Amino acid sequence: MKATIKDVASLAKVSIATVSRVLNNQDNVSLETKRKVQLAMHKLDYQPNVLAQRFVRNISHLIAVVIDERGMTAMDQFILVLLQGVFKVTKPRGYDVILIPGTDLDVNYKSLVAMFNQNMYDGVILTSPTKNQLPYLNLLQAKVPVVVSGRVPEGIPISTIDNDNVKATYVATKYLLELGHRRIAYIGGPSYYWVGEERLNGYKKAISEAGLTISPELVVEDSFDFAGGYRSLQQLLACGADFTAICVYNDPMAIGTIKGLKDRGYKVPGDVSVIGCDNLPIGMMVEPALSTIQSNISQVGEITAKLLFEALEGGESEVTHNLLPLELVKRESCRILA
Amino acid sequence: MKATIKDVASLAKVSIATVSRVLNNQDNVSLETKRKVQLAMHKLDYQPNVLAQRFVRNISHLIAVVIDERGMTAMDQFILVLLQGVFKVTKPRGYDVILIPGTDLDVNYKSLVAMFNQNMYDGVILTSPTKNQLPYLNLLQAKVPVVVSGRVPEGIPISTIDNDNVKATYVATKYLLELGHRRIAYIGGPSYYWVGEERLNGYKKAISEAGLTISPELVVEDSFDFAGGYRSLQQLLACGADFTAICVYNDPMAIGTIKGLKDRGYKVPGDVSVIGCDNLPIGMMVEPALSTIQSNISQVGEITAKLLFEALEGGESEVTHNLLPLELVKRESCRILA
DNA sequence: TTGTAGGCGTTATCAG
DNA sequence: CTGATAACGCCTACAA
């Protein structure tokens, strides 16, 4: 049988209260007894039962991270990078991370609340920025500590952290404009998601500010993967669109776009320039186009977790909406190989 | 304050024992009292405190999944797909999954054992197939229920599940041979990992069986990502290697390889044929070569979890080493777009 | 600085 | 079929 606090106490000839004190290294224990206890713990190979600790403290020491189908899709798998950031914060604090696969937050928020009420986790990080208010309201009403990595509907008092998606495509498009391009197309991800909408807005903003009009036939959207990029390009060409450059939602799509262009005999860059926004801090681009905007997902994860702990520890914490700056990384065609 | 089993008992005018019985739907409760209790639970919005349940049952209801740097790398991120399979098994059983980021199992196995002794998890799935015996021995000695997704050193009595990696490259290479190729190169991932070694062996086996000799200058290895594939090709050419086809470790590498070939002016396929093994059940290939071997990682995850539960529930369970069959998927160059 | 004792919410073992 | 009641391992006033 595994040694308990009692065994340690009797071996060290002290009370269990004293053992508990050194276990949680409180300072009201004499050095001598402390040593005695530690010796006993060592001899018995004593390991505190965290299940008991969690029970008596009423703290699960578990952080839930909800990942939707976007996160589970290997194609746009920012979630792993996000988790790296989360771990950086949770691990030192003795918290573990449980993953909640939820294909649809709208459907599953009830079980999220139930899980919280059963003490299955202490706080939750959402990565499924649904535009529906109801899930958030229910979470709030149940007083579930929650932070969102992404965006949240207007008027919902929940802290969020996200990349500055508007700026991403804004900067990218502006870069193309500065190079002299005037007919710039945009290939976007699904505008069902915030990200998709925001990145589209960044493109529009840059175009408008340049005094140009936004041609509807130059703007298409599709799924945020390779195939989506390829299809989008076909769609652009099918409508007889005329452009010298394309701003693309993300890297996988950009790769598809470039492939499509080449299949049609275009030179890239040359006939057409392509710029993509990159979700990951690695060189995934097969055909780096002009340059790429890099977002720091890992940092998003880190800050998300930090905010959650503030809410956990500090009780009432301020609601903040953080936009992380983006890095504009210019890549040469062979930079990847350096 | 949250309602407890006591509140329910007093409202329903029964003992807490009875409430506990209906909670765990035992059959020794009269229908009438059962209804009374359920009504009370409903009225109080009672949710059992799982922390108390876990404590008294001495079961954490948590499965740990250890992911090493390979899993954390977005490039070869089979881990998400693996987890999908794991969830399929854990969720219905009321288990949650905690992620243990471990860059090096050799270093961290001690904390794994400690965590187990503290009841932080009930069983662990390893995805870091180190060739070092010690970590496994320590886990076994501590009687930690463990299943490995991958391979395990000779003589270690731990159940494993993996794809048939030898067969993967064997089939791929054989396919190239059947097409008439005689000078076939191999670009592999790091042979530090089992997978790397096994896939290399599959290639060798096919070449040997065809009565050909394995030319060392036709075999190179590098990191299992895009850049690794690109570098490998450079290395092949630098040595003046002469080949008409290449068998590549995985998709990201294959993409790099193809890019390298094209940069040098080769037609692919045409001058050189490339075949890659795919870790994921999605079309990630930018330039699908001849065909690709697809491995069912999600199924690996599912079976891994099932085996773990057998060990958990059934006590002593048989040690098995399962090799999952691979699908040979022939892809046309435009299949992705279909 | 230390010990005593009560309590956390459930489960499980007895009697009845 | 139901009810007391003793665990489970640890924490924390409160007392000494």
XYZ file of C-alpha atoms (C1' of nucleotides) in Angstrom:
708
model
C 0.000 0.000 0.000
C 1.109 3.463 -0.781
C 2.333 5.539 2.121
C -0.010 8.257 3.338
C 0.471 11.325 5.392
C -0.302 9.238 8.453
C 2.528 6.855 7.838
C 4.919 9.715 7.499
C 3.608 11.285 10.677
C 4.004 8.179 12.778
C 7.432 7.385 11.381
C 8.611 10.910 12.053
C 6.801 10.905 15.369
C 4.906 14.075 14.660
C 1.279 14.874 13.935
C -0.151 14.758 10.465
C -0.723 18.486 10.694
C 2.990 19.003 10.901
C 3.582 16.754 7.931
C 1.010 18.701 6.003
C 2.843 21.864 6.902
C 6.151 20.758 5.515
C 4.373 19.313 2.506
C 3.106 22.754 1.668
C 6.308 24.236 2.938
C 4.861 26.629 5.380
C 7.348 28.538 7.469
C 5.943 27.736 10.873
C 7.886 24.515 11.276
C 11.183 24.236 13.087
C 14.079 23.236 10.945
C 14.671 20.166 13.046
C 11.198 18.684 12.727
C 11.169 19.657 9.117
C 14.205 17.486 8.530
C 12.718 14.631 10.488
C 9.611 14.739 8.374
C 11.485 14.999 5.122
C 13.577 12.034 6.100
C 10.485 10.003 6.828
C 8.926 11.046 3.552
C 12.016 9.974 1.759
C 12.240 6.655 3.545
C 8.651 5.818 2.722
C 8.914 7.206 -0.773
C 5.890 9.252 0.115
C 3.953 10.955 -2.682
C 1.028 13.137 -1.761
C -2.263 11.981 -3.241
C -3.263 14.819 -5.480
C -6.784 13.452 -5.727
C -7.169 14.106 -2.023
C -5.572 17.499 -2.327
C -7.792 18.501 -5.184
C -10.799 17.288 -3.320
C -10.144 19.095 -0.095
C -9.061 22.268 -1.835
C -11.885 22.014 -4.311
C -9.500 22.776 -7.147
C -9.039 20.471 -10.076
C -5.742 21.956 -11.226
C -6.967 21.362 -14.718
C -7.354 23.867 -17.538
C -9.654 22.923 -20.366
C -8.803 23.861 -23.920
C -11.653 23.526 -26.364
C -10.653 22.801 -29.909
C -13.127 22.819 -32.719
C -12.967 21.197 -36.088
C -10.695 23.936 -37.270
C -8.193 23.010 -34.610
C -8.554 19.327 -35.276
C -7.929 19.786 -38.930
C -4.355 18.996 -39.595
C -4.324 21.518 -42.385
C -4.587 24.636 -40.338
C -3.210 23.203 -37.172
C -2.289 26.270 -35.211
C -3.569 24.521 -32.127
C -0.329 22.705 -31.387
C 1.589 25.928 -31.501
C -1.012 27.579 -29.326
C -0.686 24.774 -26.809
C 3.052 25.244 -26.598
C 2.383 28.727 -25.351
C -0.273 27.501 -22.952
C 2.016 24.863 -21.479
C 4.657 27.453 -20.800
C 2.275 29.054 -18.348
C 0.334 26.103 -16.948
C 3.207 23.754 -16.257
C 5.131 25.941 -13.804
C 1.936 26.502 -11.882
C 1.241 22.820 -11.514
C -1.738 22.821 -13.803
C -2.479 20.249 -16.450
C -4.329 20.777 -19.676
C -7.263 18.684 -20.756
C -8.386 18.835 -24.331
C -12.048 19.134 -25.145
C -12.762 18.265 -28.724
C -15.886 20.173 -29.617
C -16.932 20.313 -33.191
C -19.423 22.976 -32.397
C -19.355 25.192 -29.372
C -22.920 26.202 -30.030
C -23.937 22.668 -29.314
C -21.533 21.787 -26.584
C -21.517 24.765 -24.264
C -24.015 23.025 -22.022
C -21.673 20.187 -21.333
C -18.927 22.734 -20.758
C -20.988 24.331 -18.018
C -21.910 20.967 -16.580
C -18.286 19.903 -16.534
C -17.357 23.042 -14.720
C -20.044 22.539 -12.122
C -18.716 19.061 -11.567
C -15.281 20.556 -10.976
C -13.770 18.816 -13.942
C -11.724 21.902 -14.707
C -11.014 25.280 -13.158
C -11.010 27.457 -16.232
C -11.425 27.149 -19.946
C -9.733 28.486 -23.038
C -11.912 28.694 -26.105
C -10.489 28.577 -29.571
C -13.810 28.417 -31.336
C -14.823 31.972 -31.937
C -18.465 31.430 -32.789
C -20.391 34.546 -33.569
C -23.326 33.303 -31.556
C -23.755 35.065 -28.208
C -25.627 32.357 -26.381
C -22.724 30.028 -25.571
C -20.762 32.856 -24.021
C -23.722 34.085 -22.026
C -24.300 30.663 -20.575
C -20.668 30.310 -19.637
C -20.709 33.705 -17.992
C -23.900 33.048 -16.146
C -22.413 29.885 -14.696
C -19.410 31.973 -13.663
C -17.009 29.791 -15.602
C -13.603 31.453 -15.836
C -13.092 31.731 -19.549
C -10.676 33.390 -21.921
C -10.968 33.317 -25.660
C -8.138 32.935 -28.063
C -9.698 34.779 -30.922
C -12.592 37.155 -30.851
C -15.879 37.425 -29.067
C -19.214 38.938 -30.074
C -19.860 42.587 -29.342
C -20.785 43.269 -25.749
C -19.630 39.963 -24.315
C -17.412 40.700 -21.297
C -14.787 38.053 -21.873
C -11.092 38.681 -22.287
C -9.673 37.835 -25.675
C -6.290 37.615 -27.300
C -5.751 37.467 -30.982
C -3.471 38.466 -33.758
C -4.205 41.719 -35.452
C -5.808 40.074 -38.422
C -7.005 43.242 -40.032
C -3.503 44.581 -39.965
C -2.121 41.357 -41.399
C -3.816 41.642 -44.749
C -3.689 45.410 -44.594
C 0.090 45.392 -44.432
C 0.348 42.628 -47.000
C -1.886 44.409 -49.461
C -0.174 47.708 -48.869
C 3.128 46.062 -49.630
C 1.799 44.941 -52.986
C 0.486 48.423 -53.616
C 3.862 49.935 -52.871
C 5.367 47.616 -55.432
C 3.136 49.279 -57.960
C 0.386 46.733 -58.272
C -3.042 48.186 -58.948
C -5.183 45.155 -59.753
C -4.852 43.104 -56.606
C -7.109 40.129 -55.973
C -7.968 38.661 -52.608
C -8.386 34.985 -51.805
C -9.849 34.539 -48.362
C -10.820 31.870 -45.897
C -14.416 31.335 -44.836
C -15.902 34.584 -43.574
C -17.999 32.457 -41.256
C -15.065 32.809 -38.906
C -13.962 36.116 -37.471
C -10.510 35.649 -38.874
C -11.881 35.332 -42.342
C -13.922 38.486 -42.007
C -11.116 40.479 -40.449
C -8.504 39.552 -42.974
C -10.885 40.480 -45.739
C -11.420 43.839 -44.081
C -7.695 44.474 -43.941
C -7.469 43.951 -47.668
C -10.420 46.243 -48.286
C -8.987 48.925 -46.062
C -5.683 49.007 -47.897
C -7.359 49.082 -51.288
C -9.702 51.866 -50.276
C -6.987 53.948 -48.696
C -5.063 53.743 -51.936
C -7.989 55.415 -53.628
C -8.906 52.302 -55.552
C -12.282 50.646 -55.696
C -12.874 47.122 -54.543
C -13.886 44.959 -57.474
C -16.194 42.194 -56.302
C -14.912 39.886 -59.009
C -11.427 40.127 -57.500
C -12.542 38.828 -54.131
C -13.269 35.166 -53.532
C -13.328 32.865 -50.562
C -13.050 29.144 -49.921
C -11.829 26.677 -47.316
C -8.520 27.627 -45.705
C -6.444 24.828 -47.165
C -4.486 23.950 -50.227
C -7.507 22.855 -52.218
C -9.367 26.027 -51.263
C -6.546 28.142 -52.633
C -6.459 26.206 -55.857
C -10.205 26.387 -56.345
C -10.278 30.083 -55.545
C -7.804 30.800 -58.264
C -9.868 28.860 -60.758
C -12.861 30.873 -59.719
C -10.973 34.125 -60.228
C -9.908 33.128 -63.702
C -13.297 31.739 -64.598
C -14.788 35.169 -64.088
C -12.205 36.610 -66.387
C -10.642 38.569 -63.591
C -7.621 40.651 -64.439
C -4.930 41.072 -61.776
C -1.202 41.292 -61.279
C -1.074 40.270 -57.658
C -3.022 38.284 -55.082
C -3.223 38.626 -51.336
C -4.026 35.259 -49.781
C -5.548 34.377 -46.432
C -2.901 31.943 -45.257
C -0.034 29.758 -46.326
C -1.783 26.546 -47.276
C -4.177 28.493 -49.463
C -1.312 30.476 -50.942
C 0.440 27.278 -51.886
C -2.677 26.110 -53.650
C -3.027 29.440 -55.374
C 0.530 29.367 -56.635
C 0.110 25.812 -57.837
C -2.984 26.864 -59.725
C -1.199 29.781 -61.338
C 1.691 27.636 -62.447
C -0.621 25.011 -63.853
C -2.027 27.757 -66.046
C 1.410 28.746 -67.187
C 1.833 31.869 -65.102
C 5.222 32.775 -63.694
C 5.143 33.367 -59.941
C 6.474 35.815 -59.088
C 6.668 37.523 -62.418
C 3.348 37.485 -64.131
C 1.575 37.426 -60.836
C 2.814 38.136 -57.330
C 1.358 36.297 -54.389
C 1.570 37.222 -50.740
C 0.264 35.065 -47.922
C -0.323 35.348 -44.207
C 1.369 32.650 -42.193
C -0.124 31.183 -39.065
C 2.990 29.399 -38.012
C 6.472 30.473 -37.006
C 8.034 28.061 -39.421
C 8.815 28.143 -43.067
C 6.066 26.089 -44.525
C 5.814 27.917 -47.776
C 6.725 25.742 -50.676
C 6.876 28.645 -53.063
C 7.490 31.693 -50.955
C 5.971 34.493 -52.824
C 6.842 38.079 -52.168
C 6.772 37.884 -48.450
C 4.552 36.705 -45.677
C 2.963 37.984 -42.532
C 3.793 35.885 -39.560
C 1.550 35.644 -36.559
C 2.800 34.576 -33.212
C 0.332 31.909 -32.218
C 2.522 30.528 -29.479
C 2.526 33.904 -27.805
C -1.219 34.073 -28.127
C -1.406 30.810 -26.202
C 0.884 32.083 -23.524
C -1.038 35.269 -22.964
C -4.347 33.459 -23.071
C -3.258 31.179 -20.272
C -1.867 34.048 -18.249
C -5.126 35.937 -18.469
C -6.991 32.860 -17.402
C -4.847 32.485 -14.307
C -5.387 36.108 -13.448
C -9.092 35.457 -13.534
C -8.588 32.325 -11.476
C -6.397 33.817 -8.812
C -7.347 37.434 -8.728
C -11.037 36.790 -8.698
C -12.580 39.612 -10.692
C -10.190 40.698 -13.371
C -10.489 43.290 -16.057
C -11.826 42.338 -19.415
C -9.248 43.068 -22.057
C -9.108 42.647 -25.785
C -5.541 42.226 -26.848
C -4.311 42.393 -30.379
C -0.847 41.024 -30.808
C 1.343 42.745 -33.347
C 2.391 40.829 -36.397
C 5.770 40.414 -37.844
C 6.247 41.123 -41.486
C 8.787 38.631 -42.638
C 10.235 39.011 -46.080
C 11.380 35.768 -47.490
C 13.542 35.135 -50.459
C 12.587 32.257 -52.624
C 15.274 30.103 -51.086
C 15.266 31.461 -47.584
C 13.837 28.225 -46.333
C 16.958 26.438 -47.320
C 19.402 28.772 -45.658
C -23.346 27.181 -2.346
C -23.517 24.246 -4.646
C -25.901 21.491 -3.703
C -24.351 18.330 -2.350
C -25.569 14.825 -1.957
C -26.758 15.793 1.526
C -29.028 18.500 0.252
C -30.554 16.118 -2.196
C -31.028 13.533 0.517
C -32.779 15.868 2.904
C -34.986 17.364 0.208
C -35.984 13.926 -0.993
C -36.292 12.740 2.600
C -34.005 9.780 2.088
C -30.509 8.932 3.223
C -27.412 9.971 1.332
C -26.743 6.309 0.701
C -29.904 6.101 -1.334
C -29.016 9.192 -3.276
C -25.636 7.702 -3.997
C -27.371 4.601 -5.269
C -29.511 6.385 -7.798
C -26.512 8.500 -8.742
C -24.686 5.381 -9.791
C -27.905 3.885 -10.987
C -27.793 0.737 -9.012
C -30.817 -1.491 -9.322
C -31.557 -1.885 -5.654
C -33.709 1.206 -5.398
C -37.452 1.234 -5.677
C -38.837 3.094 -8.592
C -40.739 5.405 -6.318
C -37.801 6.586 -4.246
C -35.729 6.801 -7.354
C -38.168 9.300 -8.763
C -38.249 11.272 -5.552
C -34.487 11.527 -5.581
C -34.276 12.459 -9.218
C -36.830 15.173 -8.673
C -34.818 16.574 -5.802
C -31.633 16.457 -7.860
C -33.370 18.332 -10.594
C -34.832 20.936 -8.267
C -31.449 21.636 -6.718
C -29.638 21.448 -10.026
C -27.414 18.951 -8.331
C -24.123 18.026 -9.983
C -21.951 15.394 -8.354
C -18.532 16.641 -7.348
C -16.195 14.582 -9.444
C -13.258 15.620 -7.300
C -14.869 13.797 -4.404
C -15.697 10.832 -6.577
C -12.209 10.594 -7.920
C -10.815 10.856 -4.459
C -12.917 8.179 -2.889
C -12.594 5.842 -5.844
C -8.935 6.612 -6.171
C -9.299 7.021 -9.912
C -8.316 10.186 -11.705
C -10.305 9.461 -14.870
C -7.444 11.030 -16.727
C -5.355 9.529 -19.510
C -1.986 11.100 -20.164
C -0.676 11.432 -23.678
C 3.003 12.250 -23.910
C 4.028 14.172 -26.979
C 7.627 14.797 -27.811
C 9.160 17.449 -29.977
C 8.140 15.478 -33.023
C 4.531 15.756 -32.015
C 4.843 19.405 -31.121
C 6.358 20.234 -34.461
C 3.644 21.532 -36.665
C 5.390 20.050 -39.629
C 4.843 16.407 -38.897
C 1.839 16.851 -36.732
C 0.283 13.446 -36.735
C -0.505 13.965 -33.081
C -3.787 15.765 -33.699
C -5.016 12.967 -35.862
C -3.867 10.457 -33.293
C -5.783 12.320 -30.620
C -8.966 12.182 -32.640
C -8.743 8.436 -32.432
C -7.958 8.548 -28.734
C -10.917 10.795 -27.988
C -13.235 8.398 -29.709
C -12.424 5.860 -27.028
C -11.854 7.989 -23.948
C -14.846 10.276 -24.199
C -17.582 7.623 -24.059
C -15.907 6.156 -21.011
C -15.889 9.423 -19.159
C -12.160 9.873 -19.318
C -10.363 13.061 -20.149
C -7.022 13.423 -21.825
C -4.185 15.458 -20.397
C -1.286 16.356 -22.616
C 2.243 15.962 -21.339
C 4.693 17.872 -23.446
C 7.976 16.046 -23.073
C 10.811 16.961 -25.309
C 12.733 13.954 -24.192
C 11.223 10.913 -22.602
C 14.651 9.795 -21.494
C 14.778 12.787 -19.226
C 11.185 12.969 -18.146
C 10.203 9.424 -17.322
C 10.898 10.107 -13.676
C 8.292 12.780 -13.505
C 5.951 10.459 -15.362
C 6.336 7.889 -12.636
C 5.989 10.508 -9.946
C 2.854 11.858 -11.528
C 1.386 8.408 -11.635
C 2.177 7.791 -7.995
C 0.440 11.020 -7.185
C -2.615 9.775 -9.071
C -2.427 12.508 -11.627
C -3.425 10.049 -14.314
C -4.535 6.438 -14.575
C -2.665 5.368 -17.654
C -0.317 6.807 -20.224
C 0.070 6.700 -23.974
C 3.573 7.275 -25.228
C 4.246 8.642 -28.659
C 7.969 9.022 -28.176
C 9.493 5.766 -29.219
C 12.921 6.191 -27.717
C 15.281 3.303 -28.286
C 16.496 3.541 -24.724
C 15.211 0.753 -22.480
C 15.500 2.539 -19.155
C 12.415 4.754 -19.354
C 10.222 1.788 -20.136
C 11.716 -0.304 -17.379
C 11.073 2.402 -14.843
C 7.510 2.799 -15.976
C 6.973 -0.939 -15.774
C 8.563 -1.217 -12.376
C 6.240 1.443 -11.071
C 3.377 -0.543 -12.567
C 2.231 2.365 -14.679
C -0.330 1.228 -17.235
C 1.287 2.201 -20.492
C 0.724 1.638 -24.170
C 3.004 2.884 -26.884
C 1.901 4.304 -30.152
C 4.934 3.338 -32.126
C 7.545 0.773 -31.250
C 9.344 -0.388 -28.169
C 12.825 -1.844 -27.636
C 13.312 -5.570 -27.878
C 12.171 -7.459 -24.812
C 10.113 -4.690 -23.265
C 6.705 -6.132 -22.386
C 4.571 -3.178 -23.403
C 1.771 -3.262 -25.948
C 2.370 -1.244 -29.057
C 0.402 -0.171 -32.087
C 1.939 1.223 -35.191
C 1.633 1.411 -38.881
C 3.505 -1.154 -40.862
C 6.293 1.211 -41.741
C 8.483 -1.375 -43.360
C 5.666 -2.299 -45.641
C 4.970 1.348 -46.454
C 8.242 1.994 -48.206
C 8.433 -1.580 -49.382
C 5.204 -1.228 -51.318
C 6.111 2.219 -52.528
C 9.493 1.136 -53.793
C 8.089 -1.993 -55.341
C 5.602 0.135 -57.201
C 8.415 2.140 -58.699
C 10.210 -1.065 -59.615
C 7.149 -2.390 -61.372
C 7.065 0.768 -63.423
C 10.459 -0.197 -64.692
C 12.675 2.020 -62.580
C 16.034 0.531 -61.694
C 17.952 3.418 -60.170
C 15.749 4.364 -57.257
C 16.983 6.737 -54.570
C 15.687 6.942 -51.015
C 15.235 10.082 -48.980
C 14.524 9.236 -45.384
C 13.709 10.847 -42.070
C 16.082 10.624 -39.112
C 16.944 7.013 -38.387
C 17.201 8.033 -34.750
C 13.521 7.231 -34.673
C 12.164 3.758 -35.263
C 10.003 5.030 -38.068
C 13.025 6.319 -39.891
C 14.843 3.045 -39.553
C 11.848 0.943 -40.514
C 10.969 2.906 -43.601
C 14.546 2.694 -44.720
C 14.414 -1.062 -44.252
C 11.306 -1.327 -46.385
C 13.104 0.404 -49.202
C 16.118 -1.840 -48.833
C 13.966 -4.936 -48.764
C 12.240 -4.070 -52.022
C 15.497 -3.212 -53.738
C 17.152 -6.404 -52.572
C 14.240 -8.599 -53.517
C 14.408 -7.162 -57.014
C 17.918 -8.491 -57.265
C 19.434 -5.040 -57.226
C 22.148 -3.782 -54.951
C 21.659 -0.892 -52.577
C 23.900 1.987 -53.575
C 24.884 3.970 -50.517
C 25.096 7.157 -52.541
C 21.408 6.792 -53.372
C 20.361 6.800 -49.747
C 20.264 9.991 -47.696
C 18.459 11.174 -44.615
C 17.512 14.503 -43.077
C 14.809 16.091 -40.927
C 11.299 15.006 -41.817
C 10.082 18.313 -43.142
C 10.051 20.336 -46.305
C 13.534 21.710 -45.836
C 14.874 18.230 -45.104
C 13.486 16.965 -48.379
C 14.976 19.844 -50.290
C 18.388 19.451 -48.683
C 18.357 15.714 -49.227
C 17.867 16.182 -52.914
C 20.769 18.611 -53.076
C 22.867 16.063 -51.284
C 21.903 13.375 -53.758
C 22.820 15.552 -56.706
C 25.997 16.807 -55.072
C 27.279 13.253 -54.986
C 26.521 12.911 -58.654
C 23.896 10.322 -57.982
C 22.071 8.950 -60.958
C 18.447 7.963 -60.530
C 15.095 7.962 -62.267
C 12.898 7.752 -59.196
C 12.908 8.586 -55.510
C 11.063 7.037 -52.617
C 10.541 9.618 -49.899
C 9.885 9.204 -46.174
C 6.787 11.371 -45.935
C 4.781 14.062 -47.620
C 6.433 17.226 -46.361
C 9.820 15.857 -47.371
C 8.451 14.760 -50.714
C 7.195 18.249 -51.366
C 10.652 19.603 -50.643
C 12.210 17.004 -52.866
C 9.925 17.837 -55.761
C 10.582 21.531 -55.318
C 14.300 20.847 -55.413
C 13.993 18.816 -58.573
C 11.974 21.481 -60.320
C 14.408 24.172 -59.287
C 17.053 22.178 -61.093
C 14.930 21.957 -64.180
C 13.741 18.390 -63.826
C 10.269 17.431 -64.895
C 8.318 15.650 -62.165
C 7.006 13.224 -63.019
C 8.822 12.689 -66.245
C 12.528 12.950 -65.714
C 12.165 11.748 -62.178
C 9.283 10.067 -60.394
C 8.692 10.677 -56.732
C 6.632 8.640 -54.335
C 5.949 9.628 -50.747
C 4.441 8.104 -47.651
C 1.683 10.153 -46.150
C 1.069 10.365 -42.438
C -2.260 12.026 -42.742
C -5.586 11.051 -44.216
C -5.805 14.247 -46.172
C -4.475 15.418 -49.430
C -1.582 17.558 -48.412
C 0.602 16.824 -51.361
C 1.199 19.872 -53.439
C 2.646 17.889 -56.283
C 1.229 14.435 -55.899
C 3.793 12.240 -57.448
C 3.059 8.784 -58.627
C 1.111 7.733 -55.631
C 1.345 7.767 -51.902
C 1.051 5.417 -48.989
C -1.494 6.508 -46.494
C -1.310 5.502 -42.888
C -4.259 5.546 -40.624
C -2.997 7.472 -37.646
C -6.444 8.104 -36.268
C -7.027 4.376 -36.075
C -3.721 3.958 -34.340
C -4.919 6.380 -31.694
C -8.165 4.541 -31.267
C -6.553 1.169 -30.823
C -3.925 2.576 -28.523
C -6.571 3.927 -26.211
C -8.553 0.714 -26.322
C -5.528 -1.314 -25.326
C -4.857 1.054 -22.492
C -8.360 0.621 -21.144
C -8.014 -3.113 -21.347
C -4.936 -2.837 -19.197
C -6.795 -0.501 -16.859
C -9.922 -2.538 -16.464
C -8.820 -6.059 -17.073
C -5.832 -5.849 -14.804
C -3.175 -8.007 -16.408
C -3.610 -7.938 -20.149
C -1.662 -9.553 -22.903
C 1.177 -7.713 -24.492
C 0.529 -7.270 -28.166
C 2.412 -5.675 -30.995
C -0.017 -4.571 -33.638
C 0.904 -3.475 -37.104
C -1.888 -1.687 -38.862
C -2.217 -2.256 -42.579
C -1.582 0.639 -44.891
C -3.641 1.842 -47.714
C -1.958 2.418 -50.994
C -3.693 5.374 -52.473
C -2.978 6.259 -56.040
C -3.471 9.896 -56.657
C -3.710 11.705 -59.892
C -2.003 15.001 -60.121
C -5.289 16.803 -59.698
C -7.033 14.420 -57.375
C -6.886 16.992 -54.636
C -9.128 19.212 -56.645
C -11.771 16.667 -57.460
C 6.234 25.644 17.110
C 3.187 21.697 17.527
C -1.042 18.722 18.171
C -6.151 17.851 18.178
C -10.148 17.399 15.830
C -13.536 18.501 12.488
C -14.711 18.583 7.805
C -14.550 18.175 2.511
C -18.512 14.927 -0.717
C -18.722 10.339 -1.944
C -18.712 5.434 -1.660
C -19.300 1.133 0.634
C -20.236 -1.998 4.432
C -23.108 -3.234 7.478
C -27.478 -3.855 9.880
C -32.207 -3.559 9.812
C -35.062 -1.943 -0.301
C -33.185 1.590 3.003
C -30.387 3.972 6.582
C -26.398 4.757 9.747
C -21.803 5.244 9.688
C -17.055 4.454 8.837
C -13.757 5.244 5.758
C -10.738 7.975 1.857
C -6.152 11.485 2.527
C -5.498 15.873 3.320
C -6.149 20.734 5.106
C -7.042 24.107 8.673
C -8.831 26.459 12.374
C -8.217 26.368 17.104
C -5.776 25.137 21.304
C -2.001 24.244 23.751
